[in-house]
Short mmCIF file of C-alpha atoms and ligand atoms in Angstrom, two decimals:
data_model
loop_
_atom_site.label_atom_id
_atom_site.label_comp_id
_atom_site.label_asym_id
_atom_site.label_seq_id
_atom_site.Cartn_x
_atom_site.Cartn_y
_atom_site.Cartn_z
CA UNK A 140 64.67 139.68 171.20
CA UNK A 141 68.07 138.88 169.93
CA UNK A 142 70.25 141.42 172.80
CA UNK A 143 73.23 141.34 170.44
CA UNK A 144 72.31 143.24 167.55
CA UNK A 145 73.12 147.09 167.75
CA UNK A 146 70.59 147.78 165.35
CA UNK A 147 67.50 145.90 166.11
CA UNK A 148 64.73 148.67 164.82
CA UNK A 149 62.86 146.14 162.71
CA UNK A 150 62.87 143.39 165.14
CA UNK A 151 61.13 145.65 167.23
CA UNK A 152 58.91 147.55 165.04
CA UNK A 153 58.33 143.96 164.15
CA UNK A 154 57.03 143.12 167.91
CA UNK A 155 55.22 146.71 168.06
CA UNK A 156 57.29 147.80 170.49
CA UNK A 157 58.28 151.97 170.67
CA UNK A 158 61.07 153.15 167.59
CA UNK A 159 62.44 156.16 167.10
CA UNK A 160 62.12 156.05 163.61
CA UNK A 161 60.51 153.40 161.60
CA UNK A 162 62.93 150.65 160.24
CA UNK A 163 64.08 150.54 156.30
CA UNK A 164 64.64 147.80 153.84
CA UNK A 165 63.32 147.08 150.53
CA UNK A 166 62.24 144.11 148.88
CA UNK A 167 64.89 142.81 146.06
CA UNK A 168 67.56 145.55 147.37
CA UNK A 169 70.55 142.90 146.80
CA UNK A 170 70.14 143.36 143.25
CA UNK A 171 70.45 143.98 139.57
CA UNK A 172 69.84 147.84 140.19
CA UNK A 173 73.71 147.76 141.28
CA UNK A 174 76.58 148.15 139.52
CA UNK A 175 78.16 146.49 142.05
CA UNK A 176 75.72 143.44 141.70
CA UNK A 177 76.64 143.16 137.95
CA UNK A 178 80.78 143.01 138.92
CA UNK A 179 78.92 139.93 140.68
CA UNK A 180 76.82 138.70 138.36
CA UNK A 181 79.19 138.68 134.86
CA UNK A 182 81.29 136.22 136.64
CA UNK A 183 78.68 133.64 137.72
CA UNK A 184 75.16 132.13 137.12
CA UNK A 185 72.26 133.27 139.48
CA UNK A 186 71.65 129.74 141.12
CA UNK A 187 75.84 129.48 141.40
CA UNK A 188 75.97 132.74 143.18
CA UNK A 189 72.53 131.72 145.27
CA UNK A 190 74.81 128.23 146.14
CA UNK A 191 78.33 129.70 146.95
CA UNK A 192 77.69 130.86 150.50
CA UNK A 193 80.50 133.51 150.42
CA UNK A 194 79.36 134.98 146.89
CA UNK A 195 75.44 134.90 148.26
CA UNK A 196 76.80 136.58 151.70
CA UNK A 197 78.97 139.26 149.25
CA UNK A 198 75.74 140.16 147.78
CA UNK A 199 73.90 139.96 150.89
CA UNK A 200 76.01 142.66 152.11
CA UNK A 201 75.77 145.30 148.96
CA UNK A 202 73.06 147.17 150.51
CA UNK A 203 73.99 147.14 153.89
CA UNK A 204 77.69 148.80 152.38
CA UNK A 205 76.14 150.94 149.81
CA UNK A 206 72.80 152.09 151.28
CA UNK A 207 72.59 151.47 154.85
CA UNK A 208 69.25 149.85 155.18
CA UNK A 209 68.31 148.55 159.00
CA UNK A 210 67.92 145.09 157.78
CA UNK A 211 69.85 142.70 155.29
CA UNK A 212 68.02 140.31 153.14
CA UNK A 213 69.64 136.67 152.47
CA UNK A 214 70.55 136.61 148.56
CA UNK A 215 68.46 133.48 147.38
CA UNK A 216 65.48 133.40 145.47
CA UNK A 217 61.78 131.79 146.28
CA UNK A 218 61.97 129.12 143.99
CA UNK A 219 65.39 127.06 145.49
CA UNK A 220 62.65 125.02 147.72
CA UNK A 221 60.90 123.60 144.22
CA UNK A 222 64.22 123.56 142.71
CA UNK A 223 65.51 121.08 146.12
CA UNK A 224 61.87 118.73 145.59
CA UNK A 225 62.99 118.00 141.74
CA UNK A 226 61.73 121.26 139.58
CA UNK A 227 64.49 121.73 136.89
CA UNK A 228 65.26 124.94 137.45
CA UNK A 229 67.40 127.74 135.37
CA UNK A 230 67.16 131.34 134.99
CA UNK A 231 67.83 133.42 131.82
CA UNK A 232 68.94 136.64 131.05
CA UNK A 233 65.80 138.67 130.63
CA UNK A 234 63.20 135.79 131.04
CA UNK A 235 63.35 135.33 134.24
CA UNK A 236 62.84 131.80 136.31
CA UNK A 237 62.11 128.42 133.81
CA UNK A 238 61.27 124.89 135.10
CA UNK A 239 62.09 122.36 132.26
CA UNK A 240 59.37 120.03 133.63
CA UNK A 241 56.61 121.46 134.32
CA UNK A 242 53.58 120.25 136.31
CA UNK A 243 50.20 119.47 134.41
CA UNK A 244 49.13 116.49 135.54
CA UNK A 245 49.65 113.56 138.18
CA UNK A 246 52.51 111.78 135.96
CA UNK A 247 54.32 114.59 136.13
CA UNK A 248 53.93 115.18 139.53
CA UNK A 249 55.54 112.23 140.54
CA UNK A 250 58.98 113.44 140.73
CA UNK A 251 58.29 115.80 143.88
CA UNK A 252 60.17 114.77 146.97
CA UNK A 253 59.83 116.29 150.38
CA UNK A 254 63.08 114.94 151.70
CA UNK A 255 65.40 117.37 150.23
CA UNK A 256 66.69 119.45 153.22
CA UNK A 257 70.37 117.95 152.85
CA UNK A 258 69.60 120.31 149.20
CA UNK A 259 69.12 123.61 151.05
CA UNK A 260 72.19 123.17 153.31
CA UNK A 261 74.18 125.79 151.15
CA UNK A 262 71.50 128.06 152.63
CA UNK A 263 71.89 127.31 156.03
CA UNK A 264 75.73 127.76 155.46
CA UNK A 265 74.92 131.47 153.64
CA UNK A 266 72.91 132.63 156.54
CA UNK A 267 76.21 131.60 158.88
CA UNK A 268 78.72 133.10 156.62
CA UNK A 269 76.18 136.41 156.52
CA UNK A 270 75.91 136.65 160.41
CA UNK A 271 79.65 136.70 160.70
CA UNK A 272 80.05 139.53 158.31
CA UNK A 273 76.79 141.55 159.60
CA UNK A 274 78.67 140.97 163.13
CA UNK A 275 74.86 142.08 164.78
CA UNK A 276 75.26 145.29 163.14
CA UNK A 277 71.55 144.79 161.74
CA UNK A 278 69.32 141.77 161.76
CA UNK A 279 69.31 139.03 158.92
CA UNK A 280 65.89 138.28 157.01
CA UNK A 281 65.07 135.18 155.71
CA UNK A 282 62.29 133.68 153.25
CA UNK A 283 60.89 131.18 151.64
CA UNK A 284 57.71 131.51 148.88
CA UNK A 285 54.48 130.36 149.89
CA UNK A 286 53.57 127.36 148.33
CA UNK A 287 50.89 128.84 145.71
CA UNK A 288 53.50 131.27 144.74
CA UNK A 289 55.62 128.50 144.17
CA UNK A 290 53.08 126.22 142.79
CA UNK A 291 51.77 128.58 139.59
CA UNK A 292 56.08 128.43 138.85
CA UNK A 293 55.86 124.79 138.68
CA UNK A 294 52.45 125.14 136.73
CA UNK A 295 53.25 127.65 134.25
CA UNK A 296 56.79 126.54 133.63
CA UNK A 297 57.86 130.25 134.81
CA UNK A 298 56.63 133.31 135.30
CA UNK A 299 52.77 134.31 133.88
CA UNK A 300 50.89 137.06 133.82
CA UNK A 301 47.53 135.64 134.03
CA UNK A 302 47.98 132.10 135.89
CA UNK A 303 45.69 130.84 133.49
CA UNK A 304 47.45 126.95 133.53
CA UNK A 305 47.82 127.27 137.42
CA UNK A 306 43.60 128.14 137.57
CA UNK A 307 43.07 125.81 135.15
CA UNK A 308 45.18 122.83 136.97
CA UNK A 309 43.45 124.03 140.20
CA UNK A 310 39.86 123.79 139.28
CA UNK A 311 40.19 120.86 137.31
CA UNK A 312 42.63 118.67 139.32
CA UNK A 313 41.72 119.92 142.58
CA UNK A 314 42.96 116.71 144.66
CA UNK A 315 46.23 116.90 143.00
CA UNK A 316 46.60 120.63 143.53
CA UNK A 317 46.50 120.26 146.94
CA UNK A 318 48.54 117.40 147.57
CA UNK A 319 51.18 118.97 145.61
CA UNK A 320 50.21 122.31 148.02
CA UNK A 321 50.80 120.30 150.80
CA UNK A 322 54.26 118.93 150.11
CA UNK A 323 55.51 122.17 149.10
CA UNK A 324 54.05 123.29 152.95
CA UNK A 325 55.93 120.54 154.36
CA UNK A 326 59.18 121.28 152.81
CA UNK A 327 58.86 124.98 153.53
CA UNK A 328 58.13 124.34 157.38
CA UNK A 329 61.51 122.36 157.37
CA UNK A 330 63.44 125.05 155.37
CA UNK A 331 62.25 128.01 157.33
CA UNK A 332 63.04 126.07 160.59
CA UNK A 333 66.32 125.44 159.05
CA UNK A 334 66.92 128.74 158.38
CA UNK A 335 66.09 129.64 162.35
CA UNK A 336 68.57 127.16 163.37
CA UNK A 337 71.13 128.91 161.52
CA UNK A 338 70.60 132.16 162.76
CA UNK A 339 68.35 134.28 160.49
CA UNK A 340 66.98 137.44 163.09
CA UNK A 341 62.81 137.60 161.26
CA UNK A 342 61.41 135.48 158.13
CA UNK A 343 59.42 136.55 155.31
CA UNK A 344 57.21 134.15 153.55
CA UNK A 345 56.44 135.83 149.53
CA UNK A 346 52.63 134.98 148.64
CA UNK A 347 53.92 137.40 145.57
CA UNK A 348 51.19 136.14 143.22
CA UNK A 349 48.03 135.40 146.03
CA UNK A 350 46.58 138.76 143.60
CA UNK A 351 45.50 135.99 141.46
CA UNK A 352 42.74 134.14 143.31
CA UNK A 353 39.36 134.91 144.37
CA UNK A 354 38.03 135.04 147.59
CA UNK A 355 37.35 131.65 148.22
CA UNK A 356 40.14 129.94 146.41
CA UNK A 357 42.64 132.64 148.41
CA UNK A 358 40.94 130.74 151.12
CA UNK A 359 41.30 127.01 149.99
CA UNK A 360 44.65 127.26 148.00
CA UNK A 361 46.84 129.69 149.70
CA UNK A 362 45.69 131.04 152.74
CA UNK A 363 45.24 127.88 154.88
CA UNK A 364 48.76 126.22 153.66
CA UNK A 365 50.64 129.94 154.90
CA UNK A 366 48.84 129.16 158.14
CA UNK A 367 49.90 125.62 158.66
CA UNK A 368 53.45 127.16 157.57
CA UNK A 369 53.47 129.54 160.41
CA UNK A 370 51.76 127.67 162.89
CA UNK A 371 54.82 125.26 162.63
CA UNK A 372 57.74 127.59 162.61
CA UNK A 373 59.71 127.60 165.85
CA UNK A 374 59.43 131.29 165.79
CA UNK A 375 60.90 131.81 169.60
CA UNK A 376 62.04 135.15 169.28
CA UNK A 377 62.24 135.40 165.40
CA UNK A 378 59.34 137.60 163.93
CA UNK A 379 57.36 136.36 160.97
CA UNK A 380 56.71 139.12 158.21
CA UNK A 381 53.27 137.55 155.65
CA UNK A 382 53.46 139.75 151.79
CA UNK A 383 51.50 139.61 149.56
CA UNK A 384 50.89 142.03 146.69
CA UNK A 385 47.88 143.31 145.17
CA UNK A 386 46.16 141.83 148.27
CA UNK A 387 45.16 144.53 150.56
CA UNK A 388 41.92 143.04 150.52
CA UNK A 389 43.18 139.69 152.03
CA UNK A 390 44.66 141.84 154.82
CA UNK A 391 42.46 140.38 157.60
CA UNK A 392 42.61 136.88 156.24
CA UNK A 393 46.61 137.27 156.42
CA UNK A 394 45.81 138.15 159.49
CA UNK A 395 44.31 135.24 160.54
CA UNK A 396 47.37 132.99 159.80
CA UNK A 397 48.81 135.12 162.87
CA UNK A 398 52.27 136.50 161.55
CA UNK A 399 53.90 139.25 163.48
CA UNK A 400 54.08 141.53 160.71
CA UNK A 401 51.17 142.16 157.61
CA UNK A 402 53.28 143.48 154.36
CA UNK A 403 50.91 145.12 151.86
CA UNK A 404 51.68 146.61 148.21
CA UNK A 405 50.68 150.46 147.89
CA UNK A 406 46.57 150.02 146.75
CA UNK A 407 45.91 150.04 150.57
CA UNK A 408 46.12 153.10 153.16
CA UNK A 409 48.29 151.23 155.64
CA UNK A 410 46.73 152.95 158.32
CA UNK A 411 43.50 151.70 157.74
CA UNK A 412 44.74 148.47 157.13
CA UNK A 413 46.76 148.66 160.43
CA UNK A 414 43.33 149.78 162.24
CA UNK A 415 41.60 146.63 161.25
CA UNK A 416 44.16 144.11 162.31
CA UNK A 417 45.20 143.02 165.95
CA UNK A 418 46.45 145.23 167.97
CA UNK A 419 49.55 143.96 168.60
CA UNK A 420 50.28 143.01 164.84
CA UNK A 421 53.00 145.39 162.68
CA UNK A 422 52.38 146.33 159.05
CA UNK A 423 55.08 146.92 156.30
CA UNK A 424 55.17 148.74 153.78
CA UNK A 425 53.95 150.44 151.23
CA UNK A 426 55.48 153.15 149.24
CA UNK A 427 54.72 152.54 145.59
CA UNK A 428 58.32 151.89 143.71
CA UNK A 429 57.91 153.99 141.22
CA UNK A 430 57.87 156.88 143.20
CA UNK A 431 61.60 156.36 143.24
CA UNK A 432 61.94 157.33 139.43
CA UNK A 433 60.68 160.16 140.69
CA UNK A 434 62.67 163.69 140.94
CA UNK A 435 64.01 164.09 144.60
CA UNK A 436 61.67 166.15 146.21
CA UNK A 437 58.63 163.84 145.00
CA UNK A 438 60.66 161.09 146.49
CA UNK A 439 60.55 163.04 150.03
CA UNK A 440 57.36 164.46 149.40
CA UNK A 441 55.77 161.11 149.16
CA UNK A 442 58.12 159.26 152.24
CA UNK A 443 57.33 162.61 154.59
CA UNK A 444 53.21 161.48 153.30
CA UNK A 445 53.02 158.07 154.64
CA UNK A 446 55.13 158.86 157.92
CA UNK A 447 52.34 161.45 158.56
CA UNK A 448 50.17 158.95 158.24
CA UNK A 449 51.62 156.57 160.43
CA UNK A 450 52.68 158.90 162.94
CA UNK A 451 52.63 157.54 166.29
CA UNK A 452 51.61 153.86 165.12
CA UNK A 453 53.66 150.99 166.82
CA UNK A 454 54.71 148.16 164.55
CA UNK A 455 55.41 149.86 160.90
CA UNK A 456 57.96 149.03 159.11
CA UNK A 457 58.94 151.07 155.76
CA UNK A 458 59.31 148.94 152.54
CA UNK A 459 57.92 149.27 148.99
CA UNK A 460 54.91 147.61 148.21
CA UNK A 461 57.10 145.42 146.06
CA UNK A 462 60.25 145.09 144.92
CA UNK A 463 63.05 147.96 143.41
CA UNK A 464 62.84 147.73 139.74
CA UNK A 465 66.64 146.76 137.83
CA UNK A 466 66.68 150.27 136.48
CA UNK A 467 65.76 152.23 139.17
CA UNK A 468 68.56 154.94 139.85
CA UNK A 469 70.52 154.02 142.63
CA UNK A 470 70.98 157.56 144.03
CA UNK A 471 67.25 157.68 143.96
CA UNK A 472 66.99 154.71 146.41
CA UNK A 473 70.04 155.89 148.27
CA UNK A 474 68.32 159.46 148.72
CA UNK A 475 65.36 157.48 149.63
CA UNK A 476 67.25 155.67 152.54
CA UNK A 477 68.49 158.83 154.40
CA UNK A 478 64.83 160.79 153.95
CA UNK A 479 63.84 157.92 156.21
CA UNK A 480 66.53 157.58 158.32
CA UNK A 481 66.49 161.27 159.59
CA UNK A 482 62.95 161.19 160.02
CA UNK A 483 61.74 161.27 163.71
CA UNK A 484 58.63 160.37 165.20
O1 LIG B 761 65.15 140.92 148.00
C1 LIG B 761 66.35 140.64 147.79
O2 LIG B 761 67.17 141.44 147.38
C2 LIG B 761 66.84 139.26 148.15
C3 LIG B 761 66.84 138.26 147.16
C4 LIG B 761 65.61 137.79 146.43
C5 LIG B 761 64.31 137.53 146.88
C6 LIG B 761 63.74 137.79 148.26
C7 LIG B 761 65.63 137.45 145.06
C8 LIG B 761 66.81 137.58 144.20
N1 LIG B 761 64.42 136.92 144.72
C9 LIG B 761 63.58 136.97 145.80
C10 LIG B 761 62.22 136.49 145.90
C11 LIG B 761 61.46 136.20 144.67
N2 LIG B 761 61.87 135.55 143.55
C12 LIG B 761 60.07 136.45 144.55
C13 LIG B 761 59.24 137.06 145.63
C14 LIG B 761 59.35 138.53 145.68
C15 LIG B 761 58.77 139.23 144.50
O3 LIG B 761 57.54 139.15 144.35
O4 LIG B 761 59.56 139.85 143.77
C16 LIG B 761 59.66 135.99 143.30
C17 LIG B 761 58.27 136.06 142.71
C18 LIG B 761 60.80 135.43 142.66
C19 LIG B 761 60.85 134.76 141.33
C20 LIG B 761 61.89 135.34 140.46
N3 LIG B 761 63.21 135.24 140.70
C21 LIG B 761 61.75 136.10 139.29
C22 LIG B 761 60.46 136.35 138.55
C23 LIG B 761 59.52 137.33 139.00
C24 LIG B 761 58.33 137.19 138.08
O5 LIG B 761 57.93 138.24 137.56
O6 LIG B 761 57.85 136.07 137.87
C25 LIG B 761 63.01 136.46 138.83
C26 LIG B 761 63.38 137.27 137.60
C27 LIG B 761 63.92 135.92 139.74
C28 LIG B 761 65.40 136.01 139.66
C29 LIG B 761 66.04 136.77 140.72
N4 LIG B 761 65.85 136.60 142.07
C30 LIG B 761 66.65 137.46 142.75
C31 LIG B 761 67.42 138.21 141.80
C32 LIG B 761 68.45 139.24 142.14
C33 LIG B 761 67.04 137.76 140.53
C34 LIG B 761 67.59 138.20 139.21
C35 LIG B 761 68.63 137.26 138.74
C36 LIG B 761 69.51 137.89 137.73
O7 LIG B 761 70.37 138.70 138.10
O8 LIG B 761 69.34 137.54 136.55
#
């Protein structure tokens, strides 16, 4: 464990040692439910701000300022490691992520190449720009996508809501699914280790869309390329963190991959979930998000719920089950923040 940070609650919630109080971030909390994220974002394009390491670290830094969470979040997205092996990548205003040539077939596979590190530097230069300004005030997360996550992207073109070309692709072009599964593996191993090098404090990897497979293609096109991910991470004393959404039913499989940390969306009782896994591995999560539309005394009402739950449970770690939501009220996530901060086991 990293003996410089003052704050190091999630790194050891993380290991399941003893906290006072169980550790807060949320996932996309460096983002568009800010004002201060728009002065940001009116002056610059997502991928320029993702690219500029002092613009990514002043974002970075919004909700440790504004909110006090116990753990920042690098400012990047998921899909810079397709973006570095040739996917043409923009993203619009309201649309979300688009790749310009999209993968349907072996031709167009072609142009994937694993050697693209020296494209990901401006990460590695974030994360050391971010470290100096967090001055081990609070530990630094970083991620990367898991490559099925990434792979329906480069499938679909962008986002979908039913994956039907990436199942499609899949079950027809098995072979090339998985050789494309396994470059994206490779590349991630090499960008997460980066990442370590440069002084990130835990790692996420973001299966966000493993709710779309079955049991046995979770099996043969996601699970086993997150476990050949983690298995190669220099991890020393950096803690690995596996989400998923939708997936409480993987939970055990997850498992298997051996991350420190299982992060489940809110369909699950996280106890129960917790009971069923290791003994010595953490769980985070899983308020549902849209409890923070909710009026203020919901918002504790439902916090003060799942603490009861976890009550004197090493290894939890609070986040939503996915990400805040652009117009979520920010004094509702603020409020939020200190209901779980003055809470004591
Ligand atoms: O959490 C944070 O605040 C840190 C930054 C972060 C992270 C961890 C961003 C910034 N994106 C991500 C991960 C990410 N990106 C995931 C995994 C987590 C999740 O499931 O939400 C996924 C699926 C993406 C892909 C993506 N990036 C989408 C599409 C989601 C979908 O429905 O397909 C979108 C809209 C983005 C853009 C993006 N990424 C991040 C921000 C702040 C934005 C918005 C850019 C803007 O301001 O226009």
């Amino acid at each position: 464990m990293d003996k410089n940070l003052k704050n190091d609650l999630l790194i050891r919630a993380a290991m399941s040692q003893p906290t006072e109080r169980p550790p807060v971030w949320m996932m996309r909390q460096a983002g568009r439910f800010m004002k201060e994220y728009w002065e940001i974002k009116n002056k610059y394009s997502f991928l320029e701000m993702c690219k500029t390491p002092e613009i990514a670290a002043d974002v970075t830094m919004l909700p440790i300022d504004l909110l006090g969470v116990d753990a920042a979040i690098l400012f990047s997205d998921i899909l810079v490691t397709a973006e570095a092996m040739g996917g043409d990548l923009s993203f619009e205003q309201g649309v979300g992520p688009r790749f310009s040539n999209p993968i349907r077939n072996a031709k167009d596979a072609e142009y994937l190449n694993v050697d693209c590190l020296d494209k990901l530097q401006y990460v590695a230069d974030a994360i050391r720009v971010i470290q100096q300004r967090l001055d081990g005030n609070v530990p630094l997360i970083g991620f990367a996508g898991a490559p099925f996550t990434i792979l329906s992207y480069l499938v679909e073109g962008g986002s979908s809501k039913d994956f039907k070309l990436t199942k499609t692709f899949m079950n027809n072009q098995p072979e090339l699914a998985h050789s494309i599964l396994q470059k994206i593996a490779d590349v991630t191993v090499e960008y997460l280790n980066m990442q370590i090098a440069a002084g990130v404090n835990a790692l996420q990897l973001f299966d966000s869309w493993a709710l779309a497979l079955s049991w046995n293609d979770y099996h043969e096109f996601s699970h086993q390329y997150n476990k050949y991910i983690i298995s190669k991470l220099n991890r020393k004393d950096v803690p690995i963190i596996s989400f998923a959404k939708g997936s409480s039913v993987f939970a055990p499989v997850m498992a298997e991959a051996q991350p420190d940390v299982v992060s489940l969306d809110w369909n699950a009782d996280l106890l129960n979930i917790k009971k069923a896994l290791p003994s010595n591995m953490a769980v985070q999560g899983n308020l549902d998000p849209f409890v923070l539309y909710a009026d203020k005394p919901v918002i504790k009402k439902k916090i003060l719920e799942l603490f009861e739950r976890m009550r004197g449970e090493k290894g939890f770690i609070f986040n939503l089950g996915h990400g805040i939501m652009p117009d979520m009220p920010f004094d509702n996530v603020k409020y939020a923040i200190e209901v779980i901060k003055e809470f004591r086991y």
